[in-house]
Amino acid sequence: MSEISIRREHRLGLPRARELAAKWAEDAEEQFGMSCRVEQGTEADCIRFARPGVEGTLTVAGDRFELYVKLGTLLAGFRKRIETEVEKNLDVLLAREAPRLEASRAEAERRAKKEG
């Protein structure tokens, strides 16, 4: 069995990270036929996903995403290609959030100056 492990740091906070993870799970179900189950926690969530030949978890925290995937024998030969695609998709998802996050921070700073 082949394994993939990916970790990405972020500054989204848990509520927004949960929203992105929910979108990720929805896409995984629609595009790849994955069965996803969310286990919500106070500090982090765990999304367990599976389909024939693939199983794994996506840990969703306020400051990071941790993805762990086990590939079955038939998909093990495609491990590098799958890993590259997953990394790219996760990086694109986080890159889209960067401008939104910076705008929110700038707005919070403006409000603080105005109030203070």
Short mmCIF file of N, CA and C in Angstrom, two decimals:
data_model
loop_
_atom_site.label_atom_id
_atom_site.label_comp_id
_atom_site.label_asym_id
_atom_site.label_seq_id
_atom_site.Cartn_x
_atom_site.Cartn_y
_atom_site.Cartn_z
N MET A 1 0.85 -1.18 0.00
CA MET A 1 0.00 0.00 0.00
C MET A 1 0.89 1.24 0.00
N SER A 2 0.53 2.22 -0.79
CA SER A 2 1.28 3.46 -0.91
C SER A 2 0.56 4.56 -0.12
N GLU A 3 1.34 5.47 0.46
CA GLU A 3 0.77 6.52 1.30
C GLU A 3 1.18 7.90 0.81
N ILE A 4 0.29 8.86 1.05
CA ILE A 4 0.54 10.27 0.73
C ILE A 4 0.23 11.06 2.00
N SER A 5 1.12 11.96 2.33
CA SER A 5 0.92 12.83 3.49
C SER A 5 1.26 14.26 3.10
N ILE A 6 0.30 15.16 3.27
CA ILE A 6 0.47 16.56 2.88
C ILE A 6 0.01 17.44 4.04
N ARG A 7 0.78 18.46 4.35
CA ARG A 7 0.42 19.42 5.40
C ARG A 7 0.56 20.81 4.83
N ARG A 8 -0.46 21.63 5.05
CA ARG A 8 -0.43 23.03 4.61
C ARG A 8 -0.86 23.92 5.77
N GLU A 9 -0.02 24.88 6.09
CA GLU A 9 -0.32 25.87 7.12
C GLU A 9 -1.20 26.95 6.50
N HIS A 10 -2.05 27.56 7.32
CA HIS A 10 -2.87 28.68 6.85
C HIS A 10 -3.21 29.57 8.04
N ARG A 11 -3.83 30.70 7.75
CA ARG A 11 -4.26 31.64 8.79
C ARG A 11 -5.75 31.94 8.66
N LEU A 12 -6.52 30.94 8.29
CA LEU A 12 -7.94 31.14 8.02
C LEU A 12 -8.80 31.12 9.28
N GLY A 13 -8.35 30.46 10.30
CA GLY A 13 -9.20 30.23 11.47
C GLY A 13 -10.09 29.03 11.22
N LEU A 14 -10.57 28.42 12.29
CA LEU A 14 -11.34 27.18 12.16
C LEU A 14 -12.66 27.35 11.41
N PRO A 15 -13.44 28.42 11.65
CA PRO A 15 -14.72 28.52 10.92
C PRO A 15 -14.54 28.54 9.40
N ARG A 16 -13.62 29.34 8.89
CA ARG A 16 -13.42 29.42 7.43
C ARG A 16 -12.77 28.14 6.91
N ALA A 17 -11.85 27.56 7.68
CA ALA A 17 -11.23 26.31 7.27
C ALA A 17 -12.28 25.21 7.15
N ARG A 18 -13.25 25.21 8.06
CA ARG A 18 -14.35 24.24 7.98
C ARG A 18 -15.15 24.42 6.70
N GLU A 19 -15.41 25.66 6.32
CA GLU A 19 -16.15 25.93 5.09
C GLU A 19 -15.41 25.38 3.87
N LEU A 20 -14.10 25.64 3.82
CA LEU A 20 -13.31 25.15 2.69
C LEU A 20 -13.25 23.62 2.68
N ALA A 21 -13.12 23.03 3.86
CA ALA A 21 -13.06 21.58 3.94
C ALA A 21 -14.39 20.95 3.51
N ALA A 22 -15.49 21.58 3.86
CA ALA A 22 -16.80 21.08 3.44
C ALA A 22 -16.91 21.11 1.92
N LYS A 23 -16.41 22.17 1.31
CA LYS A 23 -16.40 22.29 -0.16
C LYS A 23 -15.51 21.20 -0.75
N TRP A 24 -14.35 20.99 -0.13
CA TRP A 24 -13.44 19.95 -0.59
C TRP A 24 -14.12 18.58 -0.56
N ALA A 25 -14.80 18.28 0.55
CA ALA A 25 -15.48 16.99 0.70
C ALA A 25 -16.58 16.83 -0.35
N GLU A 26 -17.33 17.90 -0.57
CA GLU A 26 -18.39 17.88 -1.58
C GLU A 26 -17.81 17.58 -2.96
N ASP A 27 -16.72 18.26 -3.30
CA ASP A 27 -16.06 18.02 -4.59
C ASP A 27 -15.52 16.59 -4.69
N ALA A 28 -14.95 16.08 -3.59
CA ALA A 28 -14.41 14.71 -3.59
C ALA A 28 -15.52 13.69 -3.83
N GLU A 29 -16.68 13.95 -3.25
CA GLU A 29 -17.81 13.04 -3.45
C GLU A 29 -18.30 13.09 -4.89
N GLU A 30 -18.43 14.30 -5.43
CA GLU A 30 -18.97 14.46 -6.78
C GLU A 30 -17.98 14.01 -7.86
N GLN A 31 -16.74 14.44 -7.74
CA GLN A 31 -15.76 14.20 -8.81
C GLN A 31 -15.12 12.81 -8.74
N PHE A 32 -14.94 12.28 -7.53
CA PHE A 32 -14.17 11.04 -7.40
C PHE A 32 -14.95 9.90 -6.76
N GLY A 33 -16.23 10.12 -6.49
CA GLY A 33 -17.04 9.06 -5.91
C GLY A 33 -16.66 8.68 -4.49
N MET A 34 -16.05 9.60 -3.79
CA MET A 34 -15.65 9.35 -2.40
C MET A 34 -16.86 9.38 -1.48
N SER A 35 -16.78 8.60 -0.44
CA SER A 35 -17.75 8.67 0.65
C SER A 35 -17.05 9.43 1.77
N CYS A 36 -17.60 10.57 2.16
CA CYS A 36 -16.96 11.43 3.17
C CYS A 36 -17.82 11.51 4.43
N ARG A 37 -17.15 11.46 5.57
CA ARG A 37 -17.82 11.58 6.86
C ARG A 37 -17.04 12.59 7.71
N VAL A 38 -17.74 13.61 8.21
CA VAL A 38 -17.11 14.67 9.01
C VAL A 38 -17.30 14.37 10.49
N GLU A 39 -16.20 14.42 11.22
CA GLU A 39 -16.22 14.30 12.67
C GLU A 39 -15.75 15.64 13.23
N GLN A 40 -16.70 16.42 13.74
CA GLN A 40 -16.38 17.76 14.22
C GLN A 40 -15.86 17.73 15.65
N GLY A 41 -14.82 18.51 15.90
CA GLY A 41 -14.24 18.62 17.23
C GLY A 41 -14.20 20.08 17.65
N THR A 42 -13.74 20.34 18.84
CA THR A 42 -13.67 21.72 19.33
C THR A 42 -12.44 22.45 18.78
N GLU A 43 -11.33 21.74 18.63
CA GLU A 43 -10.09 22.35 18.14
C GLU A 43 -9.81 22.04 16.67
N ALA A 44 -10.34 20.91 16.20
CA ALA A 44 -10.10 20.49 14.82
C ALA A 44 -11.19 19.50 14.42
N ASP A 45 -11.37 19.35 13.11
CA ASP A 45 -12.30 18.38 12.56
C ASP A 45 -11.50 17.33 11.80
N CYS A 46 -12.13 16.19 11.60
CA CYS A 46 -11.52 15.14 10.80
C CYS A 46 -12.54 14.70 9.76
N ILE A 47 -12.15 14.78 8.51
CA ILE A 47 -12.99 14.26 7.43
C ILE A 47 -12.38 12.94 6.99
N ARG A 48 -13.14 11.88 7.16
CA ARG A 48 -12.71 10.55 6.72
C ARG A 48 -13.34 10.30 5.35
N PHE A 49 -12.52 9.85 4.42
CA PHE A 49 -13.02 9.61 3.07
C PHE A 49 -12.53 8.26 2.57
N ALA A 50 -13.33 7.68 1.69
CA ALA A 50 -12.97 6.37 1.15
C ALA A 50 -13.74 6.09 -0.13
N ARG A 51 -13.16 5.22 -0.91
CA ARG A 51 -13.75 4.61 -2.09
C ARG A 51 -12.87 3.41 -2.38
N PRO A 52 -13.30 2.50 -3.23
CA PRO A 52 -12.45 1.34 -3.50
C PRO A 52 -11.04 1.77 -3.95
N GLY A 53 -10.04 1.30 -3.23
CA GLY A 53 -8.65 1.58 -3.57
C GLY A 53 -8.07 2.82 -2.93
N VAL A 54 -8.90 3.60 -2.20
CA VAL A 54 -8.42 4.83 -1.58
C VAL A 54 -9.13 5.02 -0.24
N GLU A 55 -8.37 5.40 0.77
CA GLU A 55 -8.97 5.82 2.03
C GLU A 55 -8.04 6.82 2.68
N GLY A 56 -8.61 7.69 3.51
CA GLY A 56 -7.75 8.67 4.15
C GLY A 56 -8.52 9.61 5.05
N THR A 57 -7.77 10.60 5.53
CA THR A 57 -8.34 11.62 6.42
C THR A 57 -7.83 13.00 6.03
N LEU A 58 -8.66 13.97 6.25
CA LEU A 58 -8.27 15.37 6.15
C LEU A 58 -8.54 15.98 7.51
N THR A 59 -7.47 16.36 8.21
CA THR A 59 -7.61 17.04 9.50
C THR A 59 -7.67 18.52 9.21
N VAL A 60 -8.69 19.17 9.78
CA VAL A 60 -8.95 20.58 9.54
C VAL A 60 -8.81 21.32 10.87
N ALA A 61 -7.82 22.17 10.96
CA ALA A 61 -7.61 22.96 12.17
C ALA A 61 -7.60 24.44 11.79
N GLY A 62 -7.61 25.30 12.78
CA GLY A 62 -7.63 26.73 12.53
C GLY A 62 -6.38 27.27 11.88
N ASP A 63 -5.30 26.48 11.89
CA ASP A 63 -4.03 26.94 11.34
C ASP A 63 -3.39 25.98 10.33
N ARG A 64 -4.06 24.85 10.04
CA ARG A 64 -3.46 23.90 9.11
C ARG A 64 -4.48 22.90 8.57
N PHE A 65 -4.12 22.32 7.43
CA PHE A 65 -4.80 21.16 6.86
C PHE A 65 -3.76 20.05 6.82
N GLU A 66 -4.15 18.86 7.24
CA GLU A 66 -3.27 17.69 7.15
C GLU A 66 -4.03 16.59 6.43
N LEU A 67 -3.51 16.19 5.29
CA LEU A 67 -4.16 15.17 4.47
C LEU A 67 -3.31 13.90 4.49
N TYR A 68 -3.96 12.80 4.77
CA TYR A 68 -3.29 11.50 4.75
C TYR A 68 -4.12 10.56 3.89
N VAL A 69 -3.47 9.92 2.92
CA VAL A 69 -4.17 9.05 1.97
C VAL A 69 -3.42 7.72 1.87
N LYS A 70 -4.18 6.63 1.90
CA LYS A 70 -3.62 5.30 1.62
C LYS A 70 -4.19 4.85 0.29
N LEU A 71 -3.31 4.50 -0.62
CA LEU A 71 -3.71 4.04 -1.94
C LEU A 71 -3.58 2.52 -2.01
N GLY A 72 -4.56 1.88 -2.58
CA GLY A 72 -4.51 0.44 -2.77
C GLY A 72 -3.51 0.07 -3.85
N THR A 73 -3.33 -1.20 -4.03
CA THR A 73 -2.35 -1.73 -4.96
C THR A 73 -2.53 -1.20 -6.38
N LEU A 74 -3.76 -1.14 -6.86
CA LEU A 74 -3.99 -0.71 -8.24
C LEU A 74 -3.65 0.76 -8.47
N LEU A 75 -3.81 1.60 -7.45
CA LEU A 75 -3.52 3.03 -7.60
C LEU A 75 -2.12 3.42 -7.14
N ALA A 76 -1.41 2.50 -6.50
CA ALA A 76 -0.08 2.81 -5.97
C ALA A 76 0.88 3.28 -7.07
N GLY A 77 0.73 2.76 -8.26
CA GLY A 77 1.59 3.17 -9.38
C GLY A 77 1.36 4.61 -9.81
N PHE A 78 0.25 5.18 -9.43
CA PHE A 78 -0.08 6.56 -9.78
C PHE A 78 0.14 7.51 -8.60
N ARG A 79 0.81 7.06 -7.56
CA ARG A 79 0.97 7.83 -6.34
C ARG A 79 1.51 9.24 -6.58
N LYS A 80 2.60 9.35 -7.30
CA LYS A 80 3.22 10.66 -7.52
C LYS A 80 2.28 11.59 -8.27
N ARG A 81 1.62 11.09 -9.27
CA ARG A 81 0.68 11.90 -10.04
C ARG A 81 -0.50 12.36 -9.18
N ILE A 82 -1.04 11.45 -8.37
CA ILE A 82 -2.14 11.79 -7.47
C ILE A 82 -1.68 12.81 -6.44
N GLU A 83 -0.51 12.60 -5.86
CA GLU A 83 0.02 13.53 -4.86
C GLU A 83 0.21 14.92 -5.45
N THR A 84 0.76 15.00 -6.64
CA THR A 84 0.96 16.29 -7.30
C THR A 84 -0.36 17.01 -7.54
N GLU A 85 -1.36 16.28 -7.98
CA GLU A 85 -2.66 16.88 -8.26
C GLU A 85 -3.34 17.35 -6.97
N VAL A 86 -3.26 16.55 -5.92
CA VAL A 86 -3.86 16.94 -4.64
C VAL A 86 -3.18 18.18 -4.08
N GLU A 87 -1.86 18.21 -4.13
CA GLU A 87 -1.11 19.39 -3.65
C GLU A 87 -1.51 20.64 -4.44
N LYS A 88 -1.58 20.51 -5.75
CA LYS A 88 -1.95 21.64 -6.60
C LYS A 88 -3.34 22.16 -6.24
N ASN A 89 -4.31 21.25 -6.10
CA ASN A 89 -5.67 21.66 -5.78
C ASN A 89 -5.75 22.34 -4.42
N LEU A 90 -5.04 21.81 -3.44
CA LEU A 90 -5.04 22.41 -2.11
C LEU A 90 -4.37 23.78 -2.13
N ASP A 91 -3.28 23.90 -2.84
CA ASP A 91 -2.58 25.19 -2.94
C ASP A 91 -3.45 26.24 -3.64
N VAL A 92 -4.16 25.85 -4.68
CA VAL A 92 -5.05 26.77 -5.39
C VAL A 92 -6.18 27.22 -4.45
N LEU A 93 -6.75 26.29 -3.72
CA LEU A 93 -7.81 26.61 -2.78
C LEU A 93 -7.34 27.63 -1.74
N LEU A 94 -6.16 27.42 -1.19
CA LEU A 94 -5.63 28.35 -0.19
C LEU A 94 -5.23 29.69 -0.82
N ALA A 95 -4.71 29.67 -2.04
CA ALA A 95 -4.32 30.92 -2.71
C ALA A 95 -5.53 31.81 -2.97
N ARG A 96 -6.67 31.20 -3.27
CA ARG A 96 -7.89 31.98 -3.49
C ARG A 96 -8.32 32.69 -2.22
N GLU A 97 -8.01 32.13 -1.07
CA GLU A 97 -8.42 32.70 0.21
C GLU A 97 -7.50 33.84 0.66
N ALA A 98 -6.27 33.89 0.17
CA ALA A 98 -5.30 34.90 0.64
C ALA A 98 -5.81 36.33 0.46
N PRO A 99 -6.33 36.73 -0.71
CA PRO A 99 -6.82 38.11 -0.85
C PRO A 99 -8.00 38.40 0.08
N ARG A 100 -8.89 37.45 0.23
CA ARG A 100 -10.05 37.62 1.11
C ARG A 100 -9.60 37.80 2.56
N LEU A 101 -8.62 37.01 2.97
CA LEU A 101 -8.10 37.09 4.34
C LEU A 101 -7.43 38.43 4.59
N GLU A 102 -6.63 38.89 3.65
CA GLU A 102 -5.95 40.18 3.81
C GLU A 102 -6.95 41.33 3.85
N ALA A 103 -8.00 41.26 3.02
CA ALA A 103 -9.03 42.31 3.03
C ALA A 103 -9.74 42.34 4.37
N SER A 104 -10.03 41.18 4.94
CA SER A 104 -10.69 41.12 6.25
C SER A 104 -9.80 41.70 7.33
N ARG A 105 -8.53 41.42 7.28
CA ARG A 105 -7.60 41.96 8.28
C ARG A 105 -7.48 43.47 8.15
N ALA A 106 -7.41 43.96 6.92
CA ALA A 106 -7.30 45.40 6.70
C ALA A 106 -8.55 46.10 7.22
N GLU A 107 -9.72 45.52 6.98
CA GLU A 107 -10.97 46.10 7.47
C GLU A 107 -11.00 46.12 9.00
N ALA A 108 -10.54 45.07 9.61
CA ALA A 108 -10.51 45.01 11.08
C ALA A 108 -9.56 46.08 11.64
N GLU A 109 -8.43 46.30 10.98
CA GLU A 109 -7.49 47.33 11.42
C GLU A 109 -8.11 48.72 11.27
N ARG A 110 -8.82 48.96 10.16
CA ARG A 110 -9.48 50.26 9.96
C ARG A 110 -10.52 50.51 11.06
N ARG A 111 -11.30 49.50 11.38
CA ARG A 111 -12.30 49.64 12.44
C ARG A 111 -11.65 49.92 13.79
N ALA A 112 -10.57 49.24 14.07
CA ALA A 112 -9.87 49.42 15.35
C ALA A 112 -9.33 50.84 15.47
N LYS A 113 -8.78 51.36 14.38
CA LYS A 113 -8.26 52.73 14.40
C LYS A 113 -9.37 53.74 14.58
N LYS A 114 -10.49 53.48 13.91
CA LYS A 114 -11.64 54.37 13.98
C LYS A 114 -12.23 54.39 15.40
N GLU A 115 -12.29 53.22 16.03
CA GLU A 115 -12.86 53.12 17.37
C GLU A 115 -11.89 53.60 18.45
N GLY A 116 -10.60 53.45 18.17
CA GLY A 116 -9.58 53.73 19.19
C GLY A 116 -9.08 55.09 19.10
#
